mmCIF file of C-alpha atoms in Angstrom:
data_model
loop_
_atom_site.group_PDB
_atom_site.id
_atom_site.type_symbol
_atom_site.label_atom_id
_atom_site.label_comp_id
_atom_site.label_asym_id
_atom_site.label_seq_id
_atom_site.Cartn_x
_atom_site.Cartn_y
_atom_site.Cartn_z
ATOM 1 C CA MET A 1285 75.012 42.479 125.819
ATOM 2 C CA PRO A 1286 76.355 42.042 129.390
ATOM 3 C CA ASP A 1287 78.733 39.348 128.084
ATOM 4 C CA TYR A 1288 79.957 41.699 125.359
ATOM 5 C CA LEU A 1289 80.526 44.519 127.848
ATOM 6 C CA ASP A 1290 82.522 42.227 130.101
ATOM 7 C CA SER A 1291 84.694 41.168 127.160
ATOM 8 C CA ALA A 1292 85.042 44.742 125.899
ATOM 9 C CA ARG A 1293 86.291 45.943 129.255
ATOM 10 C CA ILE A 1294 88.955 43.243 129.239
ATOM 11 C CA TRP A 1295 90.132 43.622 125.637
ATOM 12 C CA LEU A 1296 88.985 46.978 124.251
ATOM 13 C CA ASN A 1297 89.520 49.259 127.245
ATOM 14 C CA PRO A 1298 93.305 48.742 127.031
ATOM 15 C CA LEU A 1299 93.134 49.422 123.289
ATOM 16 C CA ALA A 1300 91.222 52.643 123.892
ATOM 17 C CA GLY A 1301 93.856 53.697 126.406
ATOM 18 C CA ALA A 1302 96.677 52.920 123.990
ATOM 19 C CA LEU A 1303 95.018 54.858 121.144
ATOM 20 C CA LEU A 1304 94.454 57.796 123.461
ATOM 21 C CA LEU A 1305 98.129 57.826 124.439
ATOM 22 C CA HIS A 1306 99.131 57.633 120.771
ATOM 23 C CA GLN A 1307 96.919 60.584 119.883
ATOM 24 C CA LYS A 1308 98.216 62.677 122.767
ATOM 25 C CA GLY A 1309 101.780 61.798 121.847
ATOM 26 C CA ALA A 1310 101.244 62.680 118.202
ATOM 27 C CA GLY A 1311 99.785 66.043 119.130
ATOM 28 C CA ARG A 1312 97.540 65.970 116.043
ATOM 29 C CA PRO A 1313 94.491 64.147 114.719
ATOM 30 C CA VAL A 1314 95.188 60.465 114.034
ATOM 31 C CA LEU A 1315 93.592 57.845 111.810
ATOM 32 C CA VAL A 1316 93.030 54.305 113.072
ATOM 33 C CA GLY A 1317 92.335 51.561 110.514
ATOM 34 C CA ILE A 1318 90.296 48.574 111.683
ATOM 35 C CA ASN A 1319 90.093 45.394 109.603
ATOM 36 C CA GLY A 1320 87.702 42.529 110.146
ATOM 37 C CA SER A 1321 85.768 40.146 107.931
ATOM 38 C CA GLN A 1322 82.038 40.502 107.391
ATOM 39 C CA GLY A 1323 80.125 39.995 110.616
ATOM 40 C CA SER A 1324 83.215 40.099 112.814
ATOM 41 C CA GLY A 1325 81.885 42.885 115.035
ATOM 42 C CA LYS A 1326 83.825 45.870 113.664
ATOM 43 C CA SER A 1327 80.936 48.312 113.986
ATOM 44 C CA THR A 1328 80.127 47.254 117.541
ATOM 45 C CA ALA A 1329 83.790 47.495 118.547
ATOM 46 C CA CYS A 1330 84.080 50.957 116.974
ATOM 47 C CA ASP A 1331 80.978 52.175 118.792
ATOM 48 C CA TYR A 1332 82.399 50.936 122.085
ATOM 49 C CA LEU A 1333 85.823 52.471 121.433
ATOM 50 C CA CYS A 1334 84.223 55.762 120.420
ATOM 51 C CA GLU A 1335 82.285 55.905 123.687
ATOM 52 C CA GLN A 1336 85.380 55.078 125.746
ATOM 53 C CA LEU A 1337 87.580 57.593 123.966
ATOM 54 C CA GLN A 1338 85.068 60.426 124.133
ATOM 55 C CA VAL A 1339 83.643 59.902 127.618
ATOM 56 C CA GLU A 1340 86.687 58.529 129.423
ATOM 57 C CA GLY A 1341 89.419 60.114 127.304
ATOM 58 C CA GLY A 1342 87.822 63.436 126.490
ATOM 59 C CA VAL A 1343 88.794 63.361 122.806
ATOM 60 C CA ARG A 1344 86.597 64.045 119.781
ATOM 61 C CA VAL A 1345 86.092 60.907 117.699
ATOM 62 C CA ALA A 1346 84.485 60.209 114.319
ATOM 63 C CA VAL A 1347 83.648 56.691 113.137
ATOM 64 C CA LEU A 1348 83.673 55.876 109.419
ATOM 65 C CA SER A 1349 82.797 52.637 107.667
ATOM 66 C CA LEU A 1350 84.277 51.798 104.288
ATOM 67 C CA ASP A 1351 80.835 50.370 103.479
ATOM 68 C CA ASP A 1352 79.316 53.852 103.522
ATOM 69 C CA PHE A 1353 81.534 54.837 100.602
ATOM 70 C CA TYR A 1354 80.186 52.282 98.147
ATOM 71 C CA LEU A 1355 79.439 53.671 94.724
ATOM 72 C CA THR A 1356 75.788 54.222 93.880
ATOM 73 C CA ARG A 1357 73.950 51.452 92.106
ATOM 74 C CA SER A 1358 74.017 53.347 88.799
ATOM 75 C CA GLN A 1359 77.780 53.887 89.103
ATOM 76 C CA ARG A 1360 78.324 50.189 89.744
ATOM 77 C CA GLU A 1361 76.107 49.296 86.806
ATOM 78 C CA ARG A 1362 78.304 51.440 84.560
ATOM 79 C CA LEU A 1363 81.356 49.563 85.834
ATOM 80 C CA ALA A 1364 79.550 46.315 85.146
ATOM 81 C CA GLN A 1365 78.942 47.398 81.553
ATOM 82 C CA THR A 1366 82.428 48.764 80.876
ATOM 83 C CA ILE A 1367 84.749 46.590 83.011
ATOM 84 C CA HIS A 1368 83.077 43.377 84.183
ATOM 85 C CA PRO A 1369 79.521 42.294 85.133
ATOM 86 C CA LEU A 1370 80.608 41.330 88.678
ATOM 87 C CA PHE A 1371 81.134 45.003 89.540
ATOM 88 C CA ALA A 1372 77.365 45.425 89.763
ATOM 89 C CA THR A 1373 77.714 43.827 93.205
ATOM 90 C CA ARG A 1374 79.071 46.039 95.992
ATOM 91 C CA GLY A 1375 81.977 44.871 98.090
ATOM 92 C CA VAL A 1376 85.383 44.589 96.479
ATOM 93 C CA PRO A 1377 87.849 47.425 95.818
ATOM 94 C CA GLY A 1378 86.644 49.159 92.701
ATOM 95 C CA THR A 1379 83.109 49.526 94.096
ATOM 96 C CA HIS A 1380 84.051 52.303 96.547
ATOM 97 C CA ASP A 1381 84.213 56.050 95.987
ATOM 98 C CA MET A 1382 87.791 56.525 97.164
ATOM 99 C CA ALA A 1383 87.869 60.216 96.203
ATOM 100 C CA LEU A 1384 84.866 60.835 98.464
ATOM 101 C CA LEU A 1385 86.553 58.910 101.278
ATOM 102 C CA GLY A 1386 89.731 60.948 100.842
ATOM 103 C CA SER A 1387 87.928 64.301 100.926
ATOM 104 C CA THR A 1388 85.903 63.211 103.965
ATOM 105 C CA LEU A 1389 89.079 62.278 105.823
ATOM 106 C CA ASP A 1390 90.654 65.584 104.791
ATOM 107 C CA GLY A 1391 87.745 67.459 106.342
ATOM 108 C CA LEU A 1392 87.672 65.450 109.549
ATOM 109 C CA LEU A 1393 91.417 65.543 110.162
ATOM 110 C CA SER A 1394 91.868 69.223 109.347
ATOM 111 C CA SER A 1395 92.314 71.728 112.139
ATOM 112 C CA GLY A 1396 89.513 74.040 111.062
ATOM 113 C CA GLY A 1397 86.604 74.540 108.725
ATOM 114 C CA GLY A 1398 82.919 73.780 109.032
ATOM 115 C CA ALA A 1399 81.025 70.578 109.643
ATOM 116 C CA VAL A 1400 81.834 67.542 107.506
ATOM 117 C CA SER A 1401 79.146 65.448 105.819
ATOM 118 C CA ILE A 1402 79.520 61.694 106.367
ATOM 119 C CA PRO A 1403 77.964 59.532 103.604
ATOM 120 C CA ARG A 1404 75.647 56.714 104.599
ATOM 121 C CA PHE A 1405 74.807 53.619 102.557
ATOM 122 C CA ASP A 1406 71.503 51.758 102.870
ATOM 123 C CA LYS A 1407 72.298 48.052 102.480
ATOM 124 C CA ALA A 1408 68.621 47.089 102.551
ATOM 125 C CA LEU A 1409 68.153 49.140 99.370
ATOM 126 C CA ASP A 1410 71.678 48.558 98.059
ATOM 127 C CA GLU A 1411 71.972 52.296 97.498
ATOM 128 C CA ARG A 1412 73.755 55.326 98.910
ATOM 129 C CA ARG A 1413 71.428 57.544 100.873
ATOM 130 C CA PRO A 1414 70.759 61.052 99.520
ATOM 131 C CA PRO A 1415 73.080 63.809 100.852
ATOM 132 C CA GLU A 1416 70.326 65.305 103.011
ATOM 133 C CA ALA A 1417 70.275 62.001 104.955
ATOM 134 C CA TRP A 1418 74.027 62.003 105.630
ATOM 135 C CA ASP A 1419 75.408 62.666 109.102
ATOM 136 C CA ARG A 1420 77.177 65.896 109.971
ATOM 137 C CA VAL A 1421 80.279 65.933 112.167
ATOM 138 C CA ALA A 1422 82.156 68.985 113.396
ATOM 139 C CA ALA A 1423 85.527 69.323 111.694
ATOM 140 C CA GLY A 1424 88.753 69.045 113.629
ATOM 141 C CA VAL A 1425 88.245 65.749 115.455
ATOM 142 C CA ASP A 1426 91.101 64.244 117.428
ATOM 143 C CA LEU A 1427 90.754 60.676 116.195
ATOM 144 C CA VAL A 1428 89.043 58.881 113.314
ATOM 145 C CA LEU A 1429 88.150 55.192 113.466
ATOM 146 C CA LEU A 1430 87.891 53.825 109.909
ATOM 147 C CA GLU A 1431 86.666 50.234 109.652
ATOM 148 C CA GLY A 1432 86.344 48.014 106.610
ATOM 149 C CA TRP A 1433 86.309 44.348 105.672
ATOM 150 C CA CYS A 1434 89.115 44.723 103.089
ATOM 151 C CA LEU A 1435 90.948 47.613 104.741
ATOM 152 C CA GLY A 1436 94.636 46.734 104.825
ATOM 153 C CA ALA A 1437 94.489 44.273 101.917
ATOM 154 C CA ARG A 1438 97.640 44.304 99.772
ATOM 155 C CA PRO A 1439 97.863 43.478 96.070
ATOM 156 C CA GLN A 1440 98.326 39.825 95.217
ATOM 157 C CA SER A 1441 100.861 38.327 92.862
ATOM 158 C CA GLY A 1442 99.947 37.336 89.326
ATOM 159 C CA GLU A 1443 100.422 33.694 90.291
ATOM 160 C CA ALA A 1444 97.940 34.037 93.178
ATOM 161 C CA LEU A 1445 95.391 35.707 90.904
ATOM 162 C CA ALA A 1446 95.600 33.031 88.224
ATOM 163 C CA ALA A 1447 93.720 30.277 90.037
ATOM 164 C CA PRO A 1448 90.054 30.850 90.959
ATOM 165 C CA VAL A 1449 89.238 30.452 94.657
ATOM 166 C CA ASN A 1450 85.579 29.477 94.250
ATOM 167 C CA ALA A 1451 82.819 28.693 91.748
ATOM 168 C CA LEU A 1452 82.006 32.373 91.210
ATOM 169 C CA GLU A 1453 85.514 33.141 89.971
ATOM 170 C CA ARG A 1454 85.733 29.921 88.003
ATOM 171 C CA ASP A 1455 82.408 30.346 86.192
ATOM 172 C CA GLU A 1456 81.914 34.127 86.012
ATOM 173 C CA ASP A 1457 85.497 35.407 85.851
ATOM 174 C CA PRO A 1458 87.345 32.632 83.992
ATOM 175 C CA ALA A 1459 89.849 35.036 82.398
ATOM 176 C CA GLY A 1460 90.543 36.778 85.712
ATOM 177 C CA ARG A 1461 89.588 40.220 84.416
ATOM 178 C CA TRP A 1462 87.465 41.113 87.467
ATOM 179 C CA ARG A 1463 89.956 40.008 90.101
ATOM 180 C CA CYS A 1464 92.899 41.609 88.267
ATOM 181 C CA TYR A 1465 91.049 44.925 88.101
ATOM 182 C CA VAL A 1466 90.317 44.668 91.840
ATOM 183 C CA ASN A 1467 94.014 44.028 92.430
ATOM 184 C CA ASP A 1468 94.954 47.093 90.373
ATOM 185 C CA VAL A 1469 92.547 49.268 92.380
ATOM 186 C CA ILE A 1470 94.150 48.109 95.634
ATOM 187 C CA ALA A 1471 97.574 49.141 94.341
ATOM 188 C CA ARG A 1472 96.373 52.439 92.902
ATOM 189 C CA ASP A 1473 93.811 53.683 95.454
ATOM 190 C CA PHE A 1474 94.145 51.691 98.671
ATOM 191 C CA LEU A 1475 97.903 51.728 99.252
ATOM 192 C CA PRO A 1476 97.990 55.576 99.319
ATOM 193 C CA LEU A 1477 95.152 55.473 101.884
ATOM 194 C CA TYR A 1478 97.139 53.083 104.072
ATOM 195 C CA ARG A 1479 99.978 55.589 104.278
ATOM 196 C CA ARG A 1480 97.594 57.919 106.126
ATOM 197 C CA VAL A 1481 96.819 55.334 108.837
ATOM 198 C CA ASP A 1482 98.609 55.849 112.154
ATOM 199 C CA GLN A 1483 97.541 52.676 113.964
ATOM 200 C CA TRP A 1484 96.196 49.383 112.610
ATOM 201 C CA VAL A 1485 93.788 47.027 114.379
ATOM 202 C CA MET A 1486 92.594 43.642 113.115
ATOM 203 C CA LEU A 1487 89.717 41.467 114.352
ATOM 204 C CA ARG A 1488 90.882 38.146 112.923
ATOM 205 C CA ALA A 1489 88.270 35.464 112.237
ATOM 206 C CA PRO A 1490 89.377 31.863 112.749
ATOM 207 C CA SER A 1491 88.591 31.016 109.104
ATOM 208 C CA PHE A 1492 86.548 32.048 106.097
ATOM 209 C CA GLN A 1493 84.091 29.268 106.927
ATOM 210 C CA CYS A 1494 82.802 31.408 109.812
ATOM 211 C CA VAL A 1495 82.108 34.368 107.555
ATOM 212 C CA TYR A 1496 79.054 32.962 105.792
ATOM 213 C CA ARG A 1497 77.369 32.149 109.107
ATOM 214 C CA TRP A 1498 78.235 35.569 110.541
ATOM 215 C CA ARG A 1499 77.047 37.314 107.387
ATOM 216 C CA LEU A 1500 73.801 35.297 107.444
ATOM 217 C CA GLU A 1501 73.172 36.559 110.971
ATOM 218 C CA GLN A 1502 73.649 40.127 109.721
ATOM 219 C CA GLU A 1503 71.133 39.594 106.909
ATOM 220 C CA GLN A 1504 68.600 38.115 109.322
ATOM 221 C CA LYS A 1505 68.939 41.153 111.602
ATOM 222 C CA LEU A 1506 68.527 43.461 108.607
ATOM 223 C CA ALA A 1507 65.370 41.599 107.601
ATOM 224 C CA ALA A 1508 64.023 41.882 111.151
ATOM 225 C CA ARG A 1509 64.647 45.644 111.246
ATOM 226 C CA THR A 1510 62.841 46.185 107.950
ATOM 227 C CA GLY A 1511 60.048 43.689 108.550
ATOM 228 C CA GLY A 1512 61.471 41.537 105.767
ATOM 229 C CA CYS A 1513 60.022 43.834 103.127
ATOM 230 C CA ALA A 1514 63.141 45.644 101.879
ATOM 231 C CA SER A 1515 63.721 44.999 98.200
ATOM 232 C CA ARG A 1516 67.358 43.994 98.617
ATOM 233 C CA ILE A 1517 67.134 41.468 101.473
ATOM 234 C CA MET A 1518 68.954 38.337 100.242
ATOM 235 C CA SER A 1519 67.805 34.738 100.416
ATOM 236 C CA ASN A 1520 70.211 32.118 101.750
ATOM 237 C CA GLU A 1521 71.095 31.104 98.184
ATOM 238 C CA GLN A 1522 71.719 34.707 97.127
ATOM 239 C CA LEU A 1523 73.844 35.273 100.215
ATOM 240 C CA ALA A 1524 75.935 32.166 99.496
ATOM 241 C CA ARG A 1525 76.785 33.617 96.083
ATOM 242 C CA PHE A 1526 77.266 37.119 97.504
ATOM 243 C CA VAL A 1527 79.941 36.100 100.019
ATOM 244 C CA GLN A 1528 81.955 34.462 97.238
ATOM 245 C CA HIS A 1529 82.716 37.992 96.008
ATOM 246 C CA TYR A 1530 84.519 38.510 99.334
ATOM 247 C CA GLN A 1531 86.289 35.190 99.699
ATOM 248 C CA ARG A 1532 89.555 35.918 97.900
ATOM 249 C CA LEU A 1533 90.415 39.094 99.797
ATOM 250 C CA THR A 1534 89.064 37.833 103.110
ATOM 251 C CA GLU A 1535 91.331 34.786 102.986
ATOM 252 C CA HIS A 1536 94.202 36.949 101.743
ATOM 253 C CA CYS A 1537 93.798 39.290 104.722
ATOM 254 C CA LEU A 1538 93.494 36.440 107.214
ATOM 255 C CA THR A 1539 96.818 35.075 105.989
ATOM 256 C CA GLU A 1540 98.845 38.140 105.051
ATOM 257 C CA LEU A 1541 97.606 41.074 107.154
ATOM 258 C CA PRO A 1542 98.490 40.049 110.759
ATOM 259 C CA PRO A 1543 102.200 41.051 110.558
ATOM 260 C CA HIS A 1544 101.176 44.524 109.345
ATOM 261 C CA VAL A 1545 98.931 45.538 112.275
ATOM 262 C CA HIS A 1546 99.696 47.043 115.670
ATOM 263 C CA TYR A 1547 96.871 45.234 117.490
ATOM 264 C CA LEU A 1548 95.795 41.747 116.409
ATOM 265 C CA PHE A 1549 92.683 40.417 118.156
ATOM 266 C CA HIS A 1550 91.971 36.711 117.601
ATOM 267 C CA LEU A 1551 88.261 35.817 117.461
ATOM 268 C CA ASP A 1552 86.695 32.445 118.177
ATOM 269 C CA GLU A 1553 83.807 31.014 116.153
ATOM 270 C CA GLN A 1554 81.301 32.973 118.284
ATOM 271 C CA ARG A 1555 83.136 36.259 117.492
ATOM 272 C CA ARG A 1556 84.502 36.503 121.023
ATOM 273 C CA ILE A 1557 88.012 37.841 121.448
ATOM 274 C CA SER A 1558 90.247 35.055 122.727
ATOM 275 C CA ALA A 1559 93.711 36.658 122.544
ATOM 276 C CA CYS A 1560 95.525 39.830 121.545
ATOM 277 C CA GLU A 1561 98.973 40.368 120.034
ATOM 278 C CA GLN A 1562 100.593 43.795 119.994
ATOM 279 C CA ARG A 1563 103.375 44.977 117.703
ATOM 280 C CA GLU A 1564 105.113 48.276 118.309
ATOM 281 C CA LYS A 1565 106.498 48.312 114.780
ATOM 282 C CA PRO A 1566 104.515 46.142 112.345
ATOM 283 C CA SER A 1567 105.864 45.222 108.939
ATOM 284 C CA PRO A 1568 105.373 48.068 106.452
#
């Protein structure tokens, strides 16, 4: 933890200061989108930024994770029955409740109204928690940090979609129906969300090869927290298959997203920030 704090002071304190200046200059609530592959440290970075912005900057901050807006298991099972069996597994666009995310952002970024309920998803149970277990945040925050592994992903071309990227796509989606539907959801539901984002941040992994190891570490921590008895803790073999659901869009983001972000943080294989690039006006 001391090593992380030292790194955060070097790299994230300036980011917090820049976001604070942007919010003050805008004179309204702002939305910050944060992309990073699985296990890249998005949640930890958001927690640190939230503390800096609230304590040092004196602004009200809410932190949202795209993961908390996954559809319920029964909703995903219906998608699996009607669209494609791979939609039973959470992760890709199409497995999120984008209407719920939109209404939650509306409540948080509005100037008045009552408290806003923030959904929470239990990954150990692979299920959304009941509404009485959701968090409550006072409406009218100054800044929202929204993080997600595929946040910022753009639709791919038909040519890019045609060739499978791994054994999962080759064997379980040979006609490309699953990945084409995911692509359509990005165009239909994610691009309008991106237009709401004021500032973009990316924690860029060195390669997809790091993601499995990082994601394995996450699963091991989850098992430790639950005593290894949660029904949805994955074995190494299950995890290897699970991350293949994420490979296409993770690699797509690693290649295509950097020109579209304001703050690009390069990570090394130990998830440490090694460099930062800043763009005043990223590509649209």
